[in-house]
Amino acid sequence: MGAIVRLGDLSLGESLFFLGNDPFTGKPRIAQPVLDIGLAGAVLADLLFDERIALQRGVVVLTSRYATGNAAADRTLALIMGEMDQHGVRDWVQHLQDKVTASLTLSLAERRMVSPKENRTFLKRTILYPPADLRTASEPRARIRAAVLGRTSCDLPTATLALLGWAIGLDDICEPDLPRRQFGEWTERVKSMIIEPIGTLITAVEAAVAATVYGGNRH
């Protein structure tokens, strides 16, 4: 694995952000806490691909202090560098989930790839981040669909993005062409091309989702 993996013009973290939010409104397509877990995993995957961190028996180990040039990944790298002790990858996923969306949206807004928009309801005020360019925001979904439907070969970054999406419940990517069950069967087949440490990271994301949604292991 080498430099930050790009899916078009996007890192894995940015790709999952657009995959997990409605391309027209910017509203999350799944529960925000679960999406945050996936985003944390995706940003850690960016650092793994960029060889800034490694996993040793499931523990995140710093391997390089050089910035990647990707703002969200570099903010995460700074947090890891600031820790005196080493922690497991699932611990990092859960630690980052409250920070990662703010980091990604800040980076995307600075690059004018999203347009922050206030959303007010009766009791709540939130900021949504609809994409500035629909084609760029739709690219992650289109890339996965093309691989699943056999129109293109499935490379490791696309497989990683698809499995992270599946782990957090983004399971309608190929509908109506393929139902959820068939997409799930494809994800099981594509797991065979996932190399370590990406496989361990995806397992950690699945465990964090299970703990958030079910309060324990997913059965």
JSON list of C-alpha atoms in Angstrom, two decimals:
[
{"chain": "A", "resi": 1, "resn": "MET", "atom": "CA", "xyz": [0.00, 0.00, 0.00]},
{"chain": "A", "resi": 2, "resn": "GLY", "atom": "CA", "xyz": [1.25, 3.47, -0.80]},
{"chain": "A", "resi": 3, "resn": "ALA", "atom": "CA", "xyz": [-0.02, 7.05, -0.91]},
{"chain": "A", "resi": 4, "resn": "ILE", "atom": "CA", "xyz": [-3.52, 8.17, 0.08]},
{"chain": "A", "resi": 5, "resn": "VAL", "atom": "CA", "xyz": [-5.92, 6.12, -2.00]},
{"chain": "A", "resi": 6, "resn": "ARG", "atom": "CA", "xyz": [-8.08, 8.26, -4.23]},
{"chain": "A", "resi": 7, "resn": "LEU", "atom": "CA", "xyz": [-11.48, 7.24, -5.54]},
{"chain": "A", "resi": 8, "resn": "GLY", "atom": "CA", "xyz": [-11.71, 9.81, -8.29]},
{"chain": "A", "resi": 9, "resn": "ASP", "atom": "CA", "xyz": [-10.93, 13.07, -6.50]},
{"chain": "A", "resi": 10, "resn": "LEU", "atom": "CA", "xyz": [-11.86, 11.69, -3.09]},
{"chain": "A", "resi": 11, "resn": "SER", "atom": "CA", "xyz": [-10.12, 9.85, -0.26]},
{"chain": "A", "resi": 12, "resn": "LEU", "atom": "CA", "xyz": [-11.84, 6.86, 1.34]},
{"chain": "A", "resi": 13, "resn": "GLY", "atom": "CA", "xyz": [-13.10, 9.04, 4.18]},
{"chain": "A", "resi": 14, "resn": "GLU", "atom": "CA", "xyz": [-14.53, 11.61, 1.78]},
{"chain": "A", "resi": 15, "resn": "SER", "atom": "CA", "xyz": [-16.02, 8.88, -0.42]},
{"chain": "A", "resi": 16, "resn": "LEU", "atom": "CA", "xyz": [-17.87, 7.31, 2.51]},
{"chain": "A", "resi": 17, "resn": "PHE", "atom": "CA", "xyz": [-19.06, 10.75, 3.62]},
{"chain": "A", "resi": 18, "resn": "PHE", "atom": "CA", "xyz": [-20.75, 11.32, 0.27]},
{"chain": "A", "resi": 19, "resn": "LEU", "atom": "CA", "xyz": [-22.01, 7.74, 0.15]},
{"chain": "A", "resi": 20, "resn": "GLY", "atom": "CA", "xyz": [-23.58, 8.15, 3.58]},
{"chain": "A", "resi": 21, "resn": "ASN", "atom": "CA", "xyz": [-25.32, 11.48, 2.98]},
{"chain": "A", "resi": 22, "resn": "ASP", "atom": "CA", "xyz": [-28.10, 12.34, 0.57]},
{"chain": "A", "resi": 23, "resn": "PRO", "atom": "CA", "xyz": [-26.53, 13.97, -2.51]},
{"chain": "A", "resi": 24, "resn": "PHE", "atom": "CA", "xyz": [-29.32, 16.55, -2.80]},
{"chain": "A", "resi": 25, "resn": "THR", "atom": "CA", "xyz": [-30.04, 17.56, 0.80]},
{"chain": "A", "resi": 26, "resn": "GLY", "atom": "CA", "xyz": [-26.89, 16.53, 2.65]},
{"chain": "A", "resi": 27, "resn": "LYS", "atom": "CA", "xyz": [-28.97, 14.67, 5.24]},
{"chain": "A", "resi": 28, "resn": "PRO", "atom": "CA", "xyz": [-27.48, 11.44, 6.64]},
{"chain": "A", "resi": 29, "resn": "ARG", "atom": "CA", "xyz": [-28.92, 8.33, 5.00]},
{"chain": "A", "resi": 30, "resn": "ILE", "atom": "CA", "xyz": [-28.45, 6.31, 8.20]},
{"chain": "A", "resi": 31, "resn": "ALA", "atom": "CA", "xyz": [-28.26, 7.15, 11.90]},
{"chain": "A", "resi": 32, "resn": "GLN", "atom": "CA", "xyz": [-25.49, 9.70, 12.41]},
{"chain": "A", "resi": 33, "resn": "PRO", "atom": "CA", "xyz": [-23.70, 7.79, 15.22]},
{"chain": "A", "resi": 34, "resn": "VAL", "atom": "CA", "xyz": [-23.41, 4.72, 12.97]},
{"chain": "A", "resi": 35, "resn": "LEU", "atom": "CA", "xyz": [-22.26, 6.79, 10.02]},
{"chain": "A", "resi": 36, "resn": "ASP", "atom": "CA", "xyz": [-19.64, 8.38, 12.28]},
{"chain": "A", "resi": 37, "resn": "ILE", "atom": "CA", "xyz": [-18.26, 4.93, 13.09]},
{"chain": "A", "resi": 38, "resn": "GLY", "atom": "CA", "xyz": [-17.89, 4.15, 9.40]},
{"chain": "A", "resi": 39, "resn": "LEU", "atom": "CA", "xyz": [-16.23, 7.49, 8.74]},
{"chain": "A", "resi": 40, "resn": "ALA", "atom": "CA", "xyz": [-13.75, 6.90, 11.55]},
{"chain": "A", "resi": 41, "resn": "GLY", "atom": "CA", "xyz": [-12.90, 3.54, 10.01]},
{"chain": "A", "resi": 42, "resn": "ALA", "atom": "CA", "xyz": [-12.52, 5.07, 6.56]},
{"chain": "A", "resi": 43, "resn": "VAL", "atom": "CA", "xyz": [-10.11, 7.77, 7.75]},
{"chain": "A", "resi": 44, "resn": "LEU", "atom": "CA", "xyz": [-8.05, 5.14, 9.58]},
{"chain": "A", "resi": 45, "resn": "ALA", "atom": "CA", "xyz": [-8.06, 3.14, 6.32]},
{"chain": "A", "resi": 46, "resn": "ASP", "atom": "CA", "xyz": [-6.65, 6.21, 4.56]},
{"chain": "A", "resi": 47, "resn": "LEU", "atom": "CA", "xyz": [-3.78, 6.25, 7.07]},
{"chain": "A", "resi": 48, "resn": "LEU", "atom": "CA", "xyz": [-3.22, 2.52, 6.64]},
{"chain": "A", "resi": 49, "resn": "PHE", "atom": "CA", "xyz": [-3.07, 2.83, 2.86]},
{"chain": "A", "resi": 50, "resn": "ASP", "atom": "CA", "xyz": [-0.73, 5.79, 3.24]},
{"chain": "A", "resi": 51, "resn": "GLU", "atom": "CA", "xyz": [1.50, 3.77, 5.59]},
{"chain": "A", "resi": 52, "resn": "ARG", "atom": "CA", "xyz": [1.29, 6.33, 8.39]},
{"chain": "A", "resi": 53, "resn": "ILE", "atom": "CA", "xyz": [-0.03, 3.69, 10.78]},
{"chain": "A", "resi": 54, "resn": "ALA", "atom": "CA", "xyz": [0.04, -0.09, 10.99]},
{"chain": "A", "resi": 55, "resn": "LEU", "atom": "CA", "xyz": [-1.93, -2.64, 12.98]},
{"chain": "A", "resi": 56, "resn": "GLN", "atom": "CA", "xyz": [-0.01, -5.07, 15.14]},
{"chain": "A", "resi": 57, "resn": "ARG", "atom": "CA", "xyz": [-2.30, -7.68, 16.65]},
{"chain": "A", "resi": 58, "resn": "GLY", "atom": "CA", "xyz": [-5.16, -5.21, 16.36]},
{"chain": "A", "resi": 59, "resn": "VAL", "atom": "CA", "xyz": [-3.25, -2.33, 17.96]},
{"chain": "A", "resi": 60, "resn": "VAL", "atom": "CA", "xyz": [-2.71, 0.93, 16.08]},
{"chain": "A", "resi": 61, "resn": "VAL", "atom": "CA", "xyz": [1.01, 1.63, 15.75]},
{"chain": "A", "resi": 62, "resn": "LEU", "atom": "CA", "xyz": [2.44, 4.88, 14.39]},
{"chain": "A", "resi": 63, "resn": "THR", "atom": "CA", "xyz": [4.87, 4.27, 11.50]},
{"chain": "A", "resi": 64, "resn": "SER", "atom": "CA", "xyz": [5.39, 7.76, 10.06]},
{"chain": "A", "resi": 65, "resn": "ARG", "atom": "CA", "xyz": [4.88, 11.32, 11.28]},
{"chain": "A", "resi": 66, "resn": "TYR", "atom": "CA", "xyz": [4.88, 12.91, 7.83]},
{"chain": "A", "resi": 67, "resn": "ALA", "atom": "CA", "xyz": [1.64, 14.62, 6.80]},
{"chain": "A", "resi": 68, "resn": "THR", "atom": "CA", "xyz": [-0.36, 12.99, 4.04]},
{"chain": "A", "resi": 69, "resn": "GLY", "atom": "CA", "xyz": [-1.75, 16.17, 2.50]},
{"chain": "A", "resi": 70, "resn": "ASN", "atom": "CA", "xyz": [-5.30, 15.08, 3.30]},
{"chain": "A", "resi": 71, "resn": "ALA", "atom": "CA", "xyz": [-6.60, 17.35, 6.05]},
{"chain": "A", "resi": 72, "resn": "ALA", "atom": "CA", "xyz": [-8.97, 14.91, 7.75]},
{"chain": "A", "resi": 73, "resn": "ALA", "atom": "CA", "xyz": [-6.39, 12.12, 7.73]},
{"chain": "A", "resi": 74, "resn": "ASP", "atom": "CA", "xyz": [-3.72, 14.47, 9.03]},
{"chain": "A", "resi": 75, "resn": "ARG", "atom": "CA", "xyz": [-5.90, 15.62, 11.93]},
{"chain": "A", "resi": 76, "resn": "THR", "atom": "CA", "xyz": [-6.40, 11.99, 12.87]},
{"chain": "A", "resi": 77, "resn": "LEU", "atom": "CA", "xyz": [-2.69, 11.34, 12.51]},
{"chain": "A", "resi": 78, "resn": "ALA", "atom": "CA", "xyz": [-1.99, 14.24, 14.89]},
{"chain": "A", "resi": 79, "resn": "LEU", "atom": "CA", "xyz": [-4.31, 12.68, 17.49]},
{"chain": "A", "resi": 80, "resn": "ILE", "atom": "CA", "xyz": [-2.50, 9.37, 17.19]},
{"chain": "A", "resi": 81, "resn": "MET", "atom": "CA", "xyz": [0.89, 11.07, 17.48]},
{"chain": "A", "resi": 82, "resn": "GLY", "atom": "CA", "xyz": [-0.32, 12.88, 20.59]},
{"chain": "A", "resi": 83, "resn": "GLU", "atom": "CA", "xyz": [-1.07, 9.64, 22.45]},
{"chain": "A", "resi": 84, "resn": "MET", "atom": "CA", "xyz": [1.61, 8.30, 24.75]},
{"chain": "A", "resi": 85, "resn": "ASP", "atom": "CA", "xyz": [0.04, 4.83, 24.88]},
{"chain": "A", "resi": 86, "resn": "GLN", "atom": "CA", "xyz": [-1.00, 2.54, 22.06]},
{"chain": "A", "resi": 87, "resn": "HIS", "atom": "CA", "xyz": [-4.65, 1.53, 21.66]},
{"chain": "A", "resi": 88, "resn": "GLY", "atom": "CA", "xyz": [-6.63, -1.07, 19.77]},
{"chain": "A", "resi": 89, "resn": "VAL", "atom": "CA", "xyz": [-8.16, -0.22, 16.42]},
{"chain": "A", "resi": 90, "resn": "ARG", "atom": "CA", "xyz": [-11.71, -0.57, 17.74]},
{"chain": "A", "resi": 91, "resn": "ASP", "atom": "CA", "xyz": [-10.85, 1.84, 20.57]},
{"chain": "A", "resi": 92, "resn": "TRP", "atom": "CA", "xyz": [-9.62, 4.34, 17.98]},
{"chain": "A", "resi": 93, "resn": "VAL", "atom": "CA", "xyz": [-12.75, 3.90, 15.86]},
{"chain": "A", "resi": 94, "resn": "GLN", "atom": "CA", "xyz": [-14.93, 4.67, 18.86]},
{"chain": "A", "resi": 95, "resn": "HIS", "atom": "CA", "xyz": [-12.70, 7.53, 20.01]},
{"chain": "A", "resi": 96, "resn": "LEU", "atom": "CA", "xyz": [-12.76, 9.18, 16.59]},
{"chain": "A", "resi": 97, "resn": "GLN", "atom": "CA", "xyz": [-16.46, 8.79, 15.87]},
{"chain": "A", "resi": 98, "resn": "ASP", "atom": "CA", "xyz": [-17.35, 12.00, 17.74]},
{"chain": "A", "resi": 99, "resn": "LYS", "atom": "CA", "xyz": [-14.69, 14.00, 15.87]},
{"chain": "A", "resi": 100, "resn": "VAL", "atom": "CA", "xyz": [-14.48, 12.65, 12.35]},
{"chain": "A", "resi": 101, "resn": "THR", "atom": "CA", "xyz": [-17.54, 14.26, 10.77]},
{"chain": "A", "resi": 102, "resn": "ALA", "atom": "CA", "xyz": [-16.49, 17.73, 11.88]},
{"chain": "A", "resi": 103, "resn": "SER", "atom": "CA", "xyz": [-13.01, 17.10, 10.52]},
{"chain": "A", "resi": 104, "resn": "LEU", "atom": "CA", "xyz": [-14.27, 15.87, 7.15]},
{"chain": "A", "resi": 105, "resn": "THR", "atom": "CA", "xyz": [-16.85, 18.61, 6.70]},
{"chain": "A", "resi": 106, "resn": "LEU", "atom": "CA", "xyz": [-14.30, 21.28, 7.58]},
{"chain": "A", "resi": 107, "resn": "SER", "atom": "CA", "xyz": [-11.89, 19.90, 5.00]},
{"chain": "A", "resi": 108, "resn": "LEU", "atom": "CA", "xyz": [-14.58, 19.57, 2.32]},
{"chain": "A", "resi": 109, "resn": "ALA", "atom": "CA", "xyz": [-15.93, 23.06, 3.02]},
{"chain": "A", "resi": 110, "resn": "GLU", "atom": "CA", "xyz": [-12.44, 24.55, 2.78]},
{"chain": "A", "resi": 111, "resn": "ARG", "atom": "CA", "xyz": [-12.10, 22.92, -0.64]},
{"chain": "A", "resi": 112, "resn": "ARG", "atom": "CA", "xyz": [-15.61, 24.12, -1.59]},
{"chain": "A", "resi": 113, "resn": "MET", "atom": "CA", "xyz": [-16.80, 20.58, -2.19]},
{"chain": "A", "resi": 114, "resn": "VAL", "atom": "CA", "xyz": [-19.76, 21.05, 0.16]},
{"chain": "A", "resi": 115, "resn": "SER", "atom": "CA", "xyz": [-21.97, 24.06, 0.87]},
{"chain": "A", "resi": 116, "resn": "PRO", "atom": "CA", "xyz": [-22.88, 24.31, 4.59]},
{"chain": "A", "resi": 117, "resn": "LYS", "atom": "CA", "xyz": [-26.58, 24.96, 5.07]},
{"chain": "A", "resi": 118, "resn": "GLU", "atom": "CA", "xyz": [-28.49, 25.58, 8.28]},
{"chain": "A", "resi": 119, "resn": "ASN", "atom": "CA", "xyz": [-31.41, 23.24, 8.90]},
{"chain": "A", "resi": 120, "resn": "ARG", "atom": "CA", "xyz": [-33.92, 24.35, 11.53]},
{"chain": "A", "resi": 121, "resn": "THR", "atom": "CA", "xyz": [-36.71, 22.32, 13.04]},
{"chain": "A", "resi": 122, "resn": "PHE", "atom": "CA", "xyz": [-39.00, 23.17, 15.94]},
{"chain": "A", "resi": 123, "resn": "LEU", "atom": "CA", "xyz": [-36.54, 22.14, 18.64]},
{"chain": "A", "resi": 124, "resn": "LYS", "atom": "CA", "xyz": [-33.28, 21.61, 16.81]},
{"chain": "A", "resi": 125, "resn": "ARG", "atom": "CA", "xyz": [-30.77, 23.45, 14.68]},
{"chain": "A", "resi": 126, "resn": "THR", "atom": "CA", "xyz": [-28.28, 21.47, 12.62]},
{"chain": "A", "resi": 127, "resn": "ILE", "atom": "CA", "xyz": [-25.87, 22.19, 9.82]},
{"chain": "A", "resi": 128, "resn": "LEU", "atom": "CA", "xyz": [-26.16, 20.07, 6.68]},
{"chain": "A", "resi": 129, "resn": "TYR", "atom": "CA", "xyz": [-23.45, 19.77, 4.05]},
{"chain": "A", "resi": 130, "resn": "PRO", "atom": "CA", "xyz": [-24.97, 19.19, 0.60]},
{"chain": "A", "resi": 131, "resn": "PRO", "atom": "CA", "xyz": [-22.34, 18.66, -2.10]},
{"chain": "A", "resi": 132, "resn": "ALA", "atom": "CA", "xyz": [-21.35, 21.51, -4.37]},
{"chain": "A", "resi": 133, "resn": "ASP", "atom": "CA", "xyz": [-21.04, 19.13, -7.31]},
{"chain": "A", "resi": 134, "resn": "LEU", "atom": "CA", "xyz": [-23.54, 16.29, -7.71]},
{"chain": "A", "resi": 135, "resn": "ARG", "atom": "CA", "xyz": [-21.32, 14.30, -10.04]},
{"chain": "A", "resi": 136, "resn": "THR", "atom": "CA", "xyz": [-18.42, 14.22, -7.57]},
{"chain": "A", "resi": 137, "resn": "ALA", "atom": "CA", "xyz": [-20.74, 13.26, -4.71]},
{"chain": "A", "resi": 138, "resn": "SER", "atom": "CA", "xyz": [-22.30, 10.46, -6.80]},
{"chain": "A", "resi": 139, "resn": "GLU", "atom": "CA", "xyz": [-18.96, 8.97, -7.86]},
{"chain": "A", "resi": 140, "resn": "PRO", "atom": "CA", "xyz": [-18.49, 6.63, -4.85]},
{"chain": "A", "resi": 141, "resn": "ARG", "atom": "CA", "xyz": [-21.90, 5.01, -5.38]},
{"chain": "A", "resi": 142, "resn": "ALA", "atom": "CA", "xyz": [-21.34, 4.77, -9.13]},
{"chain": "A", "resi": 143, "resn": "ARG", "atom": "CA", "xyz": [-17.93, 3.15, -8.57]},
{"chain": "A", "resi": 144, "resn": "ILE", "atom": "CA", "xyz": [-19.34, 0.46, -6.27]},
{"chain": "A", "resi": 145, "resn": "ARG", "atom": "CA", "xyz": [-22.33, -0.20, -8.54]},
{"chain": "A", "resi": 146, "resn": "ALA", "atom": "CA", "xyz": [-20.07, -0.64, -11.57]},
{"chain": "A", "resi": 147, "resn": "ALA", "atom": "CA", "xyz": [-17.95, -3.18, -9.67]},
{"chain": "A", "resi": 148, "resn": "VAL", "atom": "CA", "xyz": [-20.92, -5.09, -8.25]},
{"chain": "A", "resi": 149, "resn": "LEU", "atom": "CA", "xyz": [-22.70, -5.26, -11.60]},
{"chain": "A", "resi": 150, "resn": "GLY", "atom": "CA", "xyz": [-19.54, -6.45, -13.34]},
{"chain": "A", "resi": 151, "resn": "ARG", "atom": "CA", "xyz": [-19.04, -3.36, -15.47]},
{"chain": "A", "resi": 152, "resn": "THR", "atom": "CA", "xyz": [-15.56, -2.75, -14.05]},
{"chain": "A", "resi": 153, "resn": "SER", "atom": "CA", "xyz": [-13.07, -4.79, -12.05]},
{"chain": "A", "resi": 154, "resn": "CYS", "atom": "CA", "xyz": [-13.13, -4.32, -8.29]},
{"chain": "A", "resi": 155, "resn": "ASP", "atom": "CA", "xyz": [-9.90, -2.90, -6.93]},
{"chain": "A", "resi": 156, "resn": "LEU", "atom": "CA", "xyz": [-8.90, -2.90, -3.25]},
{"chain": "A", "resi": 157, "resn": "PRO", "atom": "CA", "xyz": [-10.01, 0.70, -2.50]},
{"chain": "A", "resi": 158, "resn": "THR", "atom": "CA", "xyz": [-13.46, 0.09, -4.02]},
{"chain": "A", "resi": 159, "resn": "ALA", "atom": "CA", "xyz": [-13.80, -3.19, -2.13]},
{"chain": "A", "resi": 160, "resn": "THR", "atom": "CA", "xyz": [-12.80, -1.45, 1.12]},
{"chain": "A", "resi": 161, "resn": "LEU", "atom": "CA", "xyz": [-15.34, 1.31, 0.56]},
{"chain": "A", "resi": 162, "resn": "ALA", "atom": "CA", "xyz": [-18.10, -1.17, -0.26]},
{"chain": "A", "resi": 163, "resn": "LEU", "atom": "CA", "xyz": [-17.42, -3.31, 2.81]},
{"chain": "A", "resi": 164, "resn": "LEU", "atom": "CA", "xyz": [-17.32, -0.27, 5.09]},
{"chain": "A", "resi": 165, "resn": "GLY", "atom": "CA", "xyz": [-20.64, 0.86, 3.59]},
{"chain": "A", "resi": 166, "resn": "TRP", "atom": "CA", "xyz": [-22.15, -2.59, 4.12]},
{"chain": "A", "resi": 167, "resn": "ALA", "atom": "CA", "xyz": [-20.85, -2.72, 7.70]},
{"chain": "A", "resi": 168, "resn": "ILE", "atom": "CA", "xyz": [-22.74, 0.45, 8.64]},
{"chain": "A", "resi": 169, "resn": "GLY", "atom": "CA", "xyz": [-25.96, -0.40, 6.83]},
{"chain": "A", "resi": 170, "resn": "LEU", "atom": "CA", "xyz": [-25.60, 1.33, 3.46]},
{"chain": "A", "resi": 171, "resn": "ASP", "atom": "CA", "xyz": [-27.04, -1.73, 1.79]},
{"chain": "A", "resi": 172, "resn": "ASP", "atom": "CA", "xyz": [-29.23, -0.28, -0.97]},
{"chain": "A", "resi": 173, "resn": "ILE", "atom": "CA", "xyz": [-26.37, 0.89, -3.17]},
{"chain": "A", "resi": 174, "resn": "CYS", "atom": "CA", "xyz": [-27.30, -1.37, -6.09]},
{"chain": "A", "resi": 175, "resn": "GLU", "atom": "CA", "xyz": [-31.07, -1.23, -5.88]},
{"chain": "A", "resi": 176, "resn": "PRO", "atom": "CA", "xyz": [-33.16, -1.64, -7.96]},
{"chain": "A", "resi": 177, "resn": "ASP", "atom": "CA", "xyz": [-30.73, -3.63, -10.13]},
{"chain": "A", "resi": 178, "resn": "LEU", "atom": "CA", "xyz": [-29.81, -5.93, -7.24]},
{"chain": "A", "resi": 179, "resn": "PRO", "atom": "CA", "xyz": [-31.67, -6.38, -3.95]},
{"chain": "A", "resi": 180, "resn": "ARG", "atom": "CA", "xyz": [-29.96, -6.17, -0.58]},
{"chain": "A", "resi": 181, "resn": "ARG", "atom": "CA", "xyz": [-29.50, -9.95, -0.37]},
{"chain": "A", "resi": 182, "resn": "GLN", "atom": "CA", "xyz": [-27.53, -10.14, -3.61]},
{"chain": "A", "resi": 183, "resn": "PHE", "atom": "CA", "xyz": [-25.42, -7.15, -2.67]},
{"chain": "A", "resi": 184, "resn": "GLY", "atom": "CA", "xyz": [-24.66, -8.93, 0.60]},
{"chain": "A", "resi": 185, "resn": "GLU", "atom": "CA", "xyz": [-23.63, -12.06, -1.31]},
{"chain": "A", "resi": 186, "resn": "TRP", "atom": "CA", "xyz": [-21.27, -9.94, -3.41]},
{"chain": "A", "resi": 187, "resn": "THR", "atom": "CA", "xyz": [-19.69, -8.41, -0.30]},
{"chain": "A", "resi": 188, "resn": "GLU", "atom": "CA", "xyz": [-19.04, -11.90, 1.07]},
{"chain": "A", "resi": 189, "resn": "ARG", "atom": "CA", "xyz": [-17.27, -12.88, -2.14]},
{"chain": "A", "resi": 190, "resn": "VAL", "atom": "CA", "xyz": [-15.21, -9.70, -2.29]},
{"chain": "A", "resi": 191, "resn": "LYS", "atom": "CA", "xyz": [-13.94, -10.17, 1.26]},
{"chain": "A", "resi": 192, "resn": "SER", "atom": "CA", "xyz": [-11.49, -12.68, -0.19]},
{"chain": "A", "resi": 193, "resn": "MET", "atom": "CA", "xyz": [-9.54, -9.85, -1.84]},
{"chain": "A", "resi": 194, "resn": "ILE", "atom": "CA", "xyz": [-9.26, -7.82, 1.37]},
{"chain": "A", "resi": 195, "resn": "ILE", "atom": "CA", "xyz": [-5.74, -7.99, 2.73]},
{"chain": "A", "resi": 196, "resn": "GLU", "atom": "CA", "xyz": [-4.51, -7.29, 6.21]},
{"chain": "A", "resi": 197, "resn": "PRO", "atom": "CA", "xyz": [-4.66, -4.96, 8.01]},
{"chain": "A", "resi": 198, "resn": "ILE", "atom": "CA", "xyz": [-7.79, -3.72, 6.19]},
{"chain": "A", "resi": 199, "resn": "GLY", "atom": "CA", "xyz": [-9.70, -6.87, 7.16]},
{"chain": "A", "resi": 200, "resn": "THR", "atom": "CA", "xyz": [-8.99, -6.27, 10.85]},
{"chain": "A", "resi": 201, "resn": "LEU", "atom": "CA", "xyz": [-10.13, -2.65, 10.51]},
{"chain": "A", "resi": 202, "resn": "ILE", "atom": "CA", "xyz": [-13.43, -3.65, 8.91]},
{"chain": "A", "resi": 203, "resn": "THR", "atom": "CA", "xyz": [-14.02, -6.19, 11.68]},
{"chain": "A", "resi": 204, "resn": "ALA", "atom": "CA", "xyz": [-13.42, -3.43, 14.24]},
{"chain": "A", "resi": 205, "resn": "VAL", "atom": "CA", "xyz": [-15.96, -1.20, 12.50]},
{"chain": "A", "resi": 206, "resn": "GLU", "atom": "CA", "xyz": [-18.52, -4.03, 12.53]},
{"chain": "A", "resi": 207, "resn": "ALA", "atom": "CA", "xyz": [-17.92, -4.58, 16.25]},
{"chain": "A", "resi": 208, "resn": "ALA", "atom": "CA", "xyz": [-18.30, -0.86, 17.01]},
{"chain": "A", "resi": 209, "resn": "VAL", "atom": "CA", "xyz": [-21.56, -0.74, 15.04]},
{"chain": "A", "resi": 210, "resn": "ALA", "atom": "CA", "xyz": [-22.85, -3.77, 16.92]},
{"chain": "A", "resi": 211, "resn": "ALA", "atom": "CA", "xyz": [-22.00, -2.17, 20.26]},
{"chain": "A", "resi": 212, "resn": "THR", "atom": "CA", "xyz": [-23.78, 1.06, 19.26]},
{"chain": "A", "resi": 213, "resn": "VAL", "atom": "CA", "xyz": [-26.87, -0.49, 17.71]},
{"chain": "A", "resi": 214, "resn": "TYR", "atom": "CA", "xyz": [-27.35, -3.60, 19.80]},
{"chain": "A", "resi": 215, "resn": "GLY", "atom": "CA", "xyz": [-25.30, -2.89, 22.91]},
{"chain": "A", "resi": 216, "resn": "GLY", "atom": "CA", "xyz": [-23.17, -5.95, 22.26]},
{"chain": "A", "resi": 217, "resn": "ASN", "atom": "CA", "xyz": [-22.19, -8.39, 19.56]},
{"chain": "A", "resi": 218, "resn": "ARG", "atom": "CA", "xyz": [-24.16, -8.57, 16.37]},
{"chain": "A", "resi": 219, "resn": "HIS", "atom": "CA", "xyz": [-26.14, -11.82, 16.06]}
]
